[in-house]
Amino acid sequence: TFGHSFNNLEGTGPLSGAAFRSIDLTNSGVYGGKLGYFFPDRLNWLGFEVEAFNTTPHLKQSDFVAGSHLRVTTLAFNAIIRAKTGCMQRSDRDTSRRTTTGPRTDADRDDSFCPLQPYVGVGLGVFFARVSDGPFGDASDNAVPGFNGLASVRYYMTEHIALFAEYKYNRATFNFENLGGTTAGFRGDHSVSNIVGGLSLHF
C-alpha cells in the first residue's frame, strides 16, 4: 500500500470548525482475497466479485501532531470488465470433451484459449478503520462507504491457474469521535493506492 494522505481535516464536537493540515500516510503491506464470477457465453466479458483486504497506512508524525497507528480493513463489491487477448486454439486434449452423441455443447463451441486477460473494475468499498497508539487515543469508524477502483492483468498458465497483478485506488471519509475519552473528534478524507499480486484458481 502506498499511503497518500489524510486530508480535508476538520474537528468535530468541541473542535467543530477547526481545520487542520493534511497528514501524510505511511506505506505498508497489504493482504486479502477475493471471490468472483464471470457470466458465460456472450456476456463472458462481464463479471462481479467480492474482495476483502487489510492494510496499515499509519498517520505520519507532522509538525503539529505525533504519529498514530491506523488499520483499515476493506470489503468491496466490484463490477469487472475484461478483455481476452493472445487467444489460440485449444490443444487436442479438448477434443475429448466433445460429446459423442447429441448436439454440440457450449464447451465444444468455445475452442480457443486466451491466456492474457486485462481487466478493469469499479465498486463500492465498505471500510473499517481504527486509529490507536497516538495522541488521540483509540477510536474507530466502521462500515464507512467509499470508492474502490482497480486495473489489472491476469495471465493464465493453465485453464484453471493464473497469476495476476493489480492496482487499486481507495478513498473514503473517516470520522473518529470520542478521542482520548472526550467528546472531541476529527474527520478527513483517506486515500491510498495498492499494488497487489497473487495466484487465482478458476473453475
JSON list of C-alpha atoms in Angstrom, two decimals:
[
{"chain": "A", "resi": 1, "resn": "THR", "atom": "CA", "xyz": [0.00, 0.00, 0.00]},
{"chain": "A", "resi": 2, "resn": "PHE", "atom": "CA", "xyz": [1.24, 3.47, -0.94]},
{"chain": "A", "resi": 3, "resn": "GLY", "atom": "CA", "xyz": [-0.24, 5.91, 1.54]},
{"chain": "A", "resi": 4, "resn": "HIS", "atom": "CA", "xyz": [-1.28, 9.24, 0.00]},
{"chain": "A", "resi": 5, "resn": "SER", "atom": "CA", "xyz": [-2.79, 11.48, 2.66]},
{"chain": "A", "resi": 6, "resn": "PHE", "atom": "CA", "xyz": [-5.45, 12.06, 5.25]},
{"chain": "A", "resi": 7, "resn": "ASN", "atom": "CA", "xyz": [-6.67, 15.46, 4.10]},
{"chain": "A", "resi": 8, "resn": "ASN", "atom": "CA", "xyz": [-9.56, 17.93, 4.32]},
{"chain": "A", "resi": 9, "resn": "LEU", "atom": "CA", "xyz": [-9.26, 17.53, 8.08]},
{"chain": "A", "resi": 10, "resn": "GLU", "atom": "CA", "xyz": [-11.71, 19.28, 10.36]},
{"chain": "A", "resi": 11, "resn": "GLY", "atom": "CA", "xyz": [-12.63, 18.98, 14.02]},
{"chain": "A", "resi": 12, "resn": "THR", "atom": "CA", "xyz": [-15.90, 17.67, 15.41]},
{"chain": "A", "resi": 13, "resn": "GLY", "atom": "CA", "xyz": [-17.57, 18.10, 18.79]},
{"chain": "A", "resi": 14, "resn": "PRO", "atom": "CA", "xyz": [-15.70, 20.75, 20.84]},
{"chain": "A", "resi": 15, "resn": "LEU", "atom": "CA", "xyz": [-13.26, 21.06, 17.93]},
{"chain": "A", "resi": 16, "resn": "SER", "atom": "CA", "xyz": [-16.03, 21.80, 15.44]},
{"chain": "A", "resi": 17, "resn": "GLY", "atom": "CA", "xyz": [-15.00, 24.46, 12.96]},
{"chain": "A", "resi": 18, "resn": "ALA", "atom": "CA", "xyz": [-11.27, 23.86, 13.46]},
{"chain": "A", "resi": 19, "resn": "ALA", "atom": "CA", "xyz": [-9.30, 22.99, 10.32]},
{"chain": "A", "resi": 20, "resn": "PHE", "atom": "CA", "xyz": [-6.00, 21.10, 10.29]},
{"chain": "A", "resi": 21, "resn": "ARG", "atom": "CA", "xyz": [-3.22, 20.44, 7.85]},
{"chain": "A", "resi": 22, "resn": "SER", "atom": "CA", "xyz": [-3.22, 17.21, 5.88]},
{"chain": "A", "resi": 23, "resn": "ILE", "atom": "CA", "xyz": [-1.44, 14.25, 7.45]},
{"chain": "A", "resi": 24, "resn": "ASP", "atom": "CA", "xyz": [0.72, 12.03, 5.24]},
{"chain": "A", "resi": 25, "resn": "LEU", "atom": "CA", "xyz": [0.21, 8.26, 5.38]},
{"chain": "A", "resi": 26, "resn": "THR", "atom": "CA", "xyz": [2.97, 5.66, 5.52]},
{"chain": "A", "resi": 27, "resn": "ASN", "atom": "CA", "xyz": [3.44, 2.81, 3.05]},
{"chain": "A", "resi": 28, "resn": "SER", "atom": "CA", "xyz": [2.58, -0.67, 4.30]},
{"chain": "A", "resi": 29, "resn": "GLY", "atom": "CA", "xyz": [1.92, -4.25, 3.34]},
{"chain": "A", "resi": 30, "resn": "VAL", "atom": "CA", "xyz": [-1.49, -5.43, 2.22]},
{"chain": "A", "resi": 31, "resn": "TYR", "atom": "CA", "xyz": [-3.09, -8.88, 2.17]},
{"chain": "A", "resi": 32, "resn": "GLY", "atom": "CA", "xyz": [-6.50, -10.28, 1.33]},
{"chain": "A", "resi": 33, "resn": "GLY", "atom": "CA", "xyz": [-8.54, -12.42, -1.03]},
{"chain": "A", "resi": 34, "resn": "LYS", "atom": "CA", "xyz": [-11.42, -12.29, -3.49]},
{"chain": "A", "resi": 35, "resn": "LEU", "atom": "CA", "xyz": [-14.17, -14.45, -4.93]},
{"chain": "A", "resi": 36, "resn": "GLY", "atom": "CA", "xyz": [-15.76, -13.71, -8.30]},
{"chain": "A", "resi": 37, "resn": "TYR", "atom": "CA", "xyz": [-17.95, -14.94, -11.13]},
{"chain": "A", "resi": 38, "resn": "PHE", "atom": "CA", "xyz": [-17.96, -14.21, -14.88]},
{"chain": "A", "resi": 39, "resn": "PHE", "atom": "CA", "xyz": [-21.06, -14.76, -16.96]},
{"chain": "A", "resi": 40, "resn": "PRO", "atom": "CA", "xyz": [-20.89, -17.47, -19.66]},
{"chain": "A", "resi": 41, "resn": "ASP", "atom": "CA", "xyz": [-21.27, -17.23, -23.43]},
{"chain": "A", "resi": 42, "resn": "ARG", "atom": "CA", "xyz": [-21.74, -13.77, -24.96]},
{"chain": "A", "resi": 43, "resn": "LEU", "atom": "CA", "xyz": [-21.50, -11.99, -21.59]},
{"chain": "A", "resi": 44, "resn": "ASN", "atom": "CA", "xyz": [-18.24, -13.64, -20.59]},
{"chain": "A", "resi": 45, "resn": "TRP", "atom": "CA", "xyz": [-16.56, -10.20, -20.60]},
{"chain": "A", "resi": 46, "resn": "LEU", "atom": "CA", "xyz": [-18.64, -9.13, -17.57]},
{"chain": "A", "resi": 47, "resn": "GLY", "atom": "CA", "xyz": [-18.21, -10.32, -14.01]},
{"chain": "A", "resi": 48, "resn": "PHE", "atom": "CA", "xyz": [-18.76, -9.48, -10.37]},
{"chain": "A", "resi": 49, "resn": "GLU", "atom": "CA", "xyz": [-16.56, -10.07, -7.36]},
{"chain": "A", "resi": 50, "resn": "VAL", "atom": "CA", "xyz": [-16.36, -9.51, -3.64]},
{"chain": "A", "resi": 51, "resn": "GLU", "atom": "CA", "xyz": [-12.99, -8.93, -2.03]},
{"chain": "A", "resi": 52, "resn": "ALA", "atom": "CA", "xyz": [-11.58, -8.18, 1.41]},
{"chain": "A", "resi": 53, "resn": "PHE", "atom": "CA", "xyz": [-8.14, -6.84, 2.26]},
{"chain": "A", "resi": 54, "resn": "ASN", "atom": "CA", "xyz": [-6.32, -5.36, 5.22]},
{"chain": "A", "resi": 55, "resn": "THR", "atom": "CA", "xyz": [-3.62, -2.67, 5.37]},
{"chain": "A", "resi": 56, "resn": "THR", "atom": "CA", "xyz": [-1.92, -0.36, 7.89]},
{"chain": "A", "resi": 57, "resn": "PRO", "atom": "CA", "xyz": [-1.13, 3.06, 6.33]},
{"chain": "A", "resi": 58, "resn": "HIS", "atom": "CA", "xyz": [-0.22, 4.76, 9.63]},
{"chain": "A", "resi": 59, "resn": "LEU", "atom": "CA", "xyz": [-0.57, 8.51, 10.18]},
{"chain": "A", "resi": 60, "resn": "LYS", "atom": "CA", "xyz": [2.88, 10.06, 9.94]},
{"chain": "A", "resi": 61, "resn": "GLN", "atom": "CA", "xyz": [4.24, 12.42, 12.54]},
{"chain": "A", "resi": 62, "resn": "SER", "atom": "CA", "xyz": [3.97, 16.06, 11.49]},
{"chain": "A", "resi": 63, "resn": "ASP", "atom": "CA", "xyz": [4.97, 19.42, 12.90]},
{"chain": "A", "resi": 64, "resn": "PHE", "atom": "CA", "xyz": [1.67, 19.75, 14.76]},
{"chain": "A", "resi": 65, "resn": "VAL", "atom": "CA", "xyz": [0.80, 16.20, 15.83]},
{"chain": "A", "resi": 66, "resn": "ALA", "atom": "CA", "xyz": [2.55, 12.94, 16.69]},
{"chain": "A", "resi": 67, "resn": "GLY", "atom": "CA", "xyz": [2.01, 9.88, 14.53]},
{"chain": "A", "resi": 68, "resn": "SER", "atom": "CA", "xyz": [-0.68, 7.28, 15.15]},
{"chain": "A", "resi": 69, "resn": "HIS", "atom": "CA", "xyz": [-1.28, 3.70, 14.09]},
{"chain": "A", "resi": 70, "resn": "LEU", "atom": "CA", "xyz": [-4.03, 3.24, 11.53]},
{"chain": "A", "resi": 71, "resn": "ARG", "atom": "CA", "xyz": [-5.52, -0.07, 10.43]},
{"chain": "A", "resi": 72, "resn": "VAL", "atom": "CA", "xyz": [-8.01, -0.21, 7.56]},
{"chain": "A", "resi": 73, "resn": "THR", "atom": "CA", "xyz": [-9.96, -3.30, 6.51]},
{"chain": "A", "resi": 74, "resn": "THR", "atom": "CA", "xyz": [-11.87, -3.04, 3.23]},
{"chain": "A", "resi": 75, "resn": "LEU", "atom": "CA", "xyz": [-14.79, -5.12, 1.98]},
{"chain": "A", "resi": 76, "resn": "ALA", "atom": "CA", "xyz": [-15.52, -4.27, -1.66]},
{"chain": "A", "resi": 77, "resn": "PHE", "atom": "CA", "xyz": [-18.18, -5.28, -4.18]},
{"chain": "A", "resi": 78, "resn": "ASN", "atom": "CA", "xyz": [-16.94, -4.76, -7.74]},
{"chain": "A", "resi": 79, "resn": "ALA", "atom": "CA", "xyz": [-18.22, -4.96, -11.31]},
{"chain": "A", "resi": 80, "resn": "ILE", "atom": "CA", "xyz": [-15.46, -6.24, -13.64]},
{"chain": "A", "resi": 81, "resn": "ILE", "atom": "CA", "xyz": [-14.97, -5.87, -17.40]},
{"chain": "A", "resi": 82, "resn": "ARG", "atom": "CA", "xyz": [-12.26, -7.99, -19.03]},
{"chain": "A", "resi": 83, "resn": "ALA", "atom": "CA", "xyz": [-10.71, -8.41, -22.46]},
{"chain": "A", "resi": 84, "resn": "LYS", "atom": "CA", "xyz": [-9.27, -11.63, -23.86]},
{"chain": "A", "resi": 85, "resn": "THR", "atom": "CA", "xyz": [-6.00, -11.39, -25.81]},
{"chain": "A", "resi": 86, "resn": "GLY", "atom": "CA", "xyz": [-3.35, -13.74, -27.10]},
{"chain": "A", "resi": 87, "resn": "CYS", "atom": "CA", "xyz": [-6.01, -16.29, -27.99]},
{"chain": "A", "resi": 88, "resn": "MET", "atom": "CA", "xyz": [-5.03, -19.61, -29.52]},
{"chain": "A", "resi": 89, "resn": "GLN", "atom": "CA", "xyz": [-6.69, -22.85, -30.47]},
{"chain": "A", "resi": 90, "resn": "ARG", "atom": "CA", "xyz": [-7.03, -25.35, -27.67]},
{"chain": "A", "resi": 91, "resn": "SER", "atom": "CA", "xyz": [-4.86, -28.43, -27.70]},
{"chain": "A", "resi": 92, "resn": "ASP", "atom": "CA", "xyz": [-6.12, -31.74, -28.98]},
{"chain": "A", "resi": 93, "resn": "ARG", "atom": "CA", "xyz": [-6.93, -32.80, -25.44]},
{"chain": "A", "resi": 94, "resn": "ASP", "atom": "CA", "xyz": [-10.01, -30.59, -25.58]},
{"chain": "A", "resi": 95, "resn": "THR", "atom": "CA", "xyz": [-11.47, -32.63, -28.40]},
{"chain": "A", "resi": 96, "resn": "SER", "atom": "CA", "xyz": [-12.02, -35.38, -25.84]},
{"chain": "A", "resi": 97, "resn": "ARG", "atom": "CA", "xyz": [-14.68, -33.14, -24.27]},
{"chain": "A", "resi": 98, "resn": "ARG", "atom": "CA", "xyz": [-16.76, -33.27, -27.43]},
{"chain": "A", "resi": 99, "resn": "THR", "atom": "CA", "xyz": [-20.00, -35.08, -26.93]},
{"chain": "A", "resi": 100, "resn": "THR", "atom": "CA", "xyz": [-20.15, -38.25, -28.98]},
{"chain": "A", "resi": 101, "resn": "THR", "atom": "CA", "xyz": [-23.92, -38.06, -29.25]},
{"chain": "A", "resi": 102, "resn": "GLY", "atom": "CA", "xyz": [-26.36, -35.20, -29.23]},
{"chain": "A", "resi": 103, "resn": "PRO", "atom": "CA", "xyz": [-25.79, -31.55, -30.11]},
{"chain": "A", "resi": 104, "resn": "ARG", "atom": "CA", "xyz": [-22.53, -29.63, -29.56]},
{"chain": "A", "resi": 105, "resn": "THR", "atom": "CA", "xyz": [-22.26, -28.06, -26.12]},
{"chain": "A", "resi": 106, "resn": "ASP", "atom": "CA", "xyz": [-21.11, -24.52, -25.33]},
{"chain": "A", "resi": 107, "resn": "ALA", "atom": "CA", "xyz": [-17.81, -26.05, -24.24]},
{"chain": "A", "resi": 108, "resn": "ASP", "atom": "CA", "xyz": [-17.47, -27.60, -27.70]},
{"chain": "A", "resi": 109, "resn": "ARG", "atom": "CA", "xyz": [-18.04, -24.23, -29.39]},
{"chain": "A", "resi": 110, "resn": "ASP", "atom": "CA", "xyz": [-15.51, -22.40, -27.19]},
{"chain": "A", "resi": 111, "resn": "ASP", "atom": "CA", "xyz": [-12.44, -23.79, -28.93]},
{"chain": "A", "resi": 112, "resn": "SER", "atom": "CA", "xyz": [-9.96, -21.00, -28.06]},
{"chain": "A", "resi": 113, "resn": "PHE", "atom": "CA", "xyz": [-7.72, -20.38, -25.04]},
{"chain": "A", "resi": 114, "resn": "CYS", "atom": "CA", "xyz": [-6.90, -16.74, -24.18]},
{"chain": "A", "resi": 115, "resn": "PRO", "atom": "CA", "xyz": [-4.09, -16.64, -21.61]},
{"chain": "A", "resi": 116, "resn": "LEU", "atom": "CA", "xyz": [-3.69, -12.87, -21.30]},
{"chain": "A", "resi": 117, "resn": "GLN", "atom": "CA", "xyz": [-6.72, -11.04, -19.89]},
{"chain": "A", "resi": 118, "resn": "PRO", "atom": "CA", "xyz": [-6.53, -7.38, -18.82]},
{"chain": "A", "resi": 119, "resn": "TYR", "atom": "CA", "xyz": [-9.48, -6.09, -16.82]},
{"chain": "A", "resi": 120, "resn": "VAL", "atom": "CA", "xyz": [-10.80, -3.03, -15.01]},
{"chain": "A", "resi": 121, "resn": "GLY", "atom": "CA", "xyz": [-13.31, -2.73, -12.22]},
{"chain": "A", "resi": 122, "resn": "VAL", "atom": "CA", "xyz": [-15.15, -0.30, -10.01]},
{"chain": "A", "resi": 123, "resn": "GLY", "atom": "CA", "xyz": [-17.16, -0.86, -6.91]},
{"chain": "A", "resi": 124, "resn": "LEU", "atom": "CA", "xyz": [-18.45, 0.09, -3.52]},
{"chain": "A", "resi": 125, "resn": "GLY", "atom": "CA", "xyz": [-15.94, -0.24, -0.72]},
{"chain": "A", "resi": 126, "resn": "VAL", "atom": "CA", "xyz": [-17.04, -0.67, 2.89]},
{"chain": "A", "resi": 127, "resn": "PHE", "atom": "CA", "xyz": [-14.21, 0.45, 5.16]},
{"chain": "A", "resi": 128, "resn": "PHE", "atom": "CA", "xyz": [-13.45, -0.39, 8.79]},
{"chain": "A", "resi": 129, "resn": "ALA", "atom": "CA", "xyz": [-10.81, 1.92, 10.30]},
{"chain": "A", "resi": 130, "resn": "ARG", "atom": "CA", "xyz": [-9.14, 2.11, 13.70]},
{"chain": "A", "resi": 131, "resn": "VAL", "atom": "CA", "xyz": [-6.63, 4.68, 14.92]},
{"chain": "A", "resi": 132, "resn": "SER", "atom": "CA", "xyz": [-4.54, 3.92, 18.04]},
{"chain": "A", "resi": 133, "resn": "ASP", "atom": "CA", "xyz": [-1.26, 4.44, 19.90]},
{"chain": "A", "resi": 134, "resn": "GLY", "atom": "CA", "xyz": [-1.13, 8.17, 19.30]},
{"chain": "A", "resi": 135, "resn": "PRO", "atom": "CA", "xyz": [-2.11, 11.50, 20.82]},
{"chain": "A", "resi": 136, "resn": "PHE", "atom": "CA", "xyz": [-5.77, 10.87, 20.01]},
{"chain": "A", "resi": 137, "resn": "GLY", "atom": "CA", "xyz": [-6.08, 7.60, 21.91]},
{"chain": "A", "resi": 138, "resn": "ASP", "atom": "CA", "xyz": [-8.10, 4.76, 20.37]},
{"chain": "A", "resi": 139, "resn": "ALA", "atom": "CA", "xyz": [-11.02, 5.43, 18.04]},
{"chain": "A", "resi": 140, "resn": "SER", "atom": "CA", "xyz": [-12.85, 3.53, 15.30]},
{"chain": "A", "resi": 141, "resn": "ASP", "atom": "CA", "xyz": [-15.10, 4.32, 12.37]},
{"chain": "A", "resi": 142, "resn": "ASN", "atom": "CA", "xyz": [-16.77, 1.24, 10.91]},
{"chain": "A", "resi": 143, "resn": "ALA", "atom": "CA", "xyz": [-18.87, 0.38, 7.85]},
{"chain": "A", "resi": 144, "resn": "VAL", "atom": "CA", "xyz": [-17.91, 3.58, 6.04]},
{"chain": "A", "resi": 145, "resn": "PRO", "atom": "CA", "xyz": [-18.92, 3.63, 2.33]},
{"chain": "A", "resi": 146, "resn": "GLY", "atom": "CA", "xyz": [-16.25, 4.66, -0.14]},
{"chain": "A", "resi": 147, "resn": "PHE", "atom": "CA", "xyz": [-14.70, 4.08, -3.54]},
{"chain": "A", "resi": 148, "resn": "ASN", "atom": "CA", "xyz": [-12.74, 1.06, -4.78]},
{"chain": "A", "resi": 149, "resn": "GLY", "atom": "CA", "xyz": [-11.35, 1.15, -8.33]},
{"chain": "A", "resi": 150, "resn": "LEU", "atom": "CA", "xyz": [-8.92, -1.27, -9.96]},
{"chain": "A", "resi": 151, "resn": "ALA", "atom": "CA", "xyz": [-7.00, -2.03, -13.15]},
{"chain": "A", "resi": 152, "resn": "SER", "atom": "CA", "xyz": [-5.20, -5.31, -13.66]},
{"chain": "A", "resi": 153, "resn": "VAL", "atom": "CA", "xyz": [-3.94, -8.05, -15.90]},
{"chain": "A", "resi": 154, "resn": "ARG", "atom": "CA", "xyz": [-4.24, -11.79, -15.44]},
{"chain": "A", "resi": 155, "resn": "TYR", "atom": "CA", "xyz": [-2.11, -14.43, -17.15]},
{"chain": "A", "resi": 156, "resn": "TYR", "atom": "CA", "xyz": [-3.40, -18.00, -17.31]},
{"chain": "A", "resi": 157, "resn": "MET", "atom": "CA", "xyz": [-0.66, -20.60, -17.00]},
{"chain": "A", "resi": 158, "resn": "THR", "atom": "CA", "xyz": [-3.35, -23.24, -17.48]},
{"chain": "A", "resi": 159, "resn": "GLU", "atom": "CA", "xyz": [-7.11, -23.01, -17.91]},
{"chain": "A", "resi": 160, "resn": "HIS", "atom": "CA", "xyz": [-7.54, -23.19, -14.13]},
{"chain": "A", "resi": 161, "resn": "ILE", "atom": "CA", "xyz": [-4.46, -21.45, -12.68]},
{"chain": "A", "resi": 162, "resn": "ALA", "atom": "CA", "xyz": [-3.50, -17.83, -13.31]},
{"chain": "A", "resi": 163, "resn": "LEU", "atom": "CA", "xyz": [-1.18, -15.15, -11.99]},
{"chain": "A", "resi": 164, "resn": "PHE", "atom": "CA", "xyz": [-2.42, -11.58, -11.63]},
{"chain": "A", "resi": 165, "resn": "ALA", "atom": "CA", "xyz": [-1.07, -8.12, -10.88]},
{"chain": "A", "resi": 166, "resn": "GLU", "atom": "CA", "xyz": [-3.49, -5.42, -9.82]},
{"chain": "A", "resi": 167, "resn": "TYR", "atom": "CA", "xyz": [-3.61, -1.71, -8.99]},
{"chain": "A", "resi": 168, "resn": "LYS", "atom": "CA", "xyz": [-6.33, -0.48, -6.63]},
{"chain": "A", "resi": 169, "resn": "TYR", "atom": "CA", "xyz": [-7.29, 3.03, -5.56]},
{"chain": "A", "resi": 170, "resn": "ASN", "atom": "CA", "xyz": [-9.31, 3.55, -2.38]},
{"chain": "A", "resi": 171, "resn": "ARG", "atom": "CA", "xyz": [-10.94, 6.67, -0.99]},
{"chain": "A", "resi": 172, "resn": "ALA", "atom": "CA", "xyz": [-13.26, 7.16, 1.97]},
{"chain": "A", "resi": 173, "resn": "THR", "atom": "CA", "xyz": [-14.10, 9.76, 4.62]},
{"chain": "A", "resi": 174, "resn": "PHE", "atom": "CA", "xyz": [-13.41, 8.65, 8.21]},
{"chain": "A", "resi": 175, "resn": "ASN", "atom": "CA", "xyz": [-14.91, 10.29, 11.28]},
{"chain": "A", "resi": 176, "resn": "PHE", "atom": "CA", "xyz": [-13.07, 9.49, 14.52]},
{"chain": "A", "resi": 177, "resn": "GLU", "atom": "CA", "xyz": [-15.02, 10.53, 17.61]},
{"chain": "A", "resi": 178, "resn": "ASN", "atom": "CA", "xyz": [-14.59, 10.47, 21.40]},
{"chain": "A", "resi": 179, "resn": "LEU", "atom": "CA", "xyz": [-10.83, 10.90, 21.22]},
{"chain": "A", "resi": 180, "resn": "GLY", "atom": "CA", "xyz": [-8.97, 10.41, 24.47]},
{"chain": "A", "resi": 181, "resn": "GLY", "atom": "CA", "xyz": [-12.21, 9.78, 26.34]},
{"chain": "A", "resi": 182, "resn": "THR", "atom": "CA", "xyz": [-13.63, 13.20, 25.35]},
{"chain": "A", "resi": 183, "resn": "THR", "atom": "CA", "xyz": [-16.40, 14.25, 23.01]},
{"chain": "A", "resi": 184, "resn": "ALA", "atom": "CA", "xyz": [-13.87, 15.79, 20.62]},
{"chain": "A", "resi": 185, "resn": "GLY", "atom": "CA", "xyz": [-13.07, 14.21, 17.27]},
{"chain": "A", "resi": 186, "resn": "PHE", "atom": "CA", "xyz": [-11.94, 14.82, 13.73]},
{"chain": "A", "resi": 187, "resn": "ARG", "atom": "CA", "xyz": [-12.79, 13.66, 10.23]},
{"chain": "A", "resi": 188, "resn": "GLY", "atom": "CA", "xyz": [-10.99, 13.67, 6.93]},
{"chain": "A", "resi": 189, "resn": "ASP", "atom": "CA", "xyz": [-10.58, 12.04, 3.53]},
{"chain": "A", "resi": 190, "resn": "HIS", "atom": "CA", "xyz": [-8.39, 8.93, 3.43]},
{"chain": "A", "resi": 191, "resn": "SER", "atom": "CA", "xyz": [-6.81, 7.85, 0.13]},
{"chain": "A", "resi": 192, "resn": "VAL", "atom": "CA", "xyz": [-4.30, 5.11, -0.75]},
{"chain": "A", "resi": 193, "resn": "SER", "atom": "CA", "xyz": [-3.07, 3.12, -3.74]},
{"chain": "A", "resi": 194, "resn": "ASN", "atom": "CA", "xyz": [-2.49, -0.63, -3.53]},
{"chain": "A", "resi": 195, "resn": "ILE", "atom": "CA", "xyz": [-0.26, -2.73, -5.78]},
{"chain": "A", "resi": 196, "resn": "VAL", "atom": "CA", "xyz": [-1.07, -6.40, -5.30]},
{"chain": "A", "resi": 197, "resn": "GLY", "atom": "CA", "xyz": [-0.28, -9.70, -6.96]},
{"chain": "A", "resi": 198, "resn": "GLY", "atom": "CA", "xyz": [-1.35, -13.25, -6.45]},
{"chain": "A", "resi": 199, "resn": "LEU", "atom": "CA", "xyz": [-2.43, -16.63, -7.66]},
{"chain": "A", "resi": 200, "resn": "SER", "atom": "CA", "xyz": [-6.00, -17.30, -8.75]},
{"chain": "A", "resi": 201, "resn": "LEU", "atom": "CA", "xyz": [-7.93, -20.54, -9.28]},
{"chain": "A", "resi": 202, "resn": "HIS", "atom": "CA", "xyz": [-10.67, -20.78, -11.90]},
{"chain": "A", "resi": 203, "resn": "PHE", "atom": "CA", "xyz": [-13.46, -23.33, -12.29]}
]
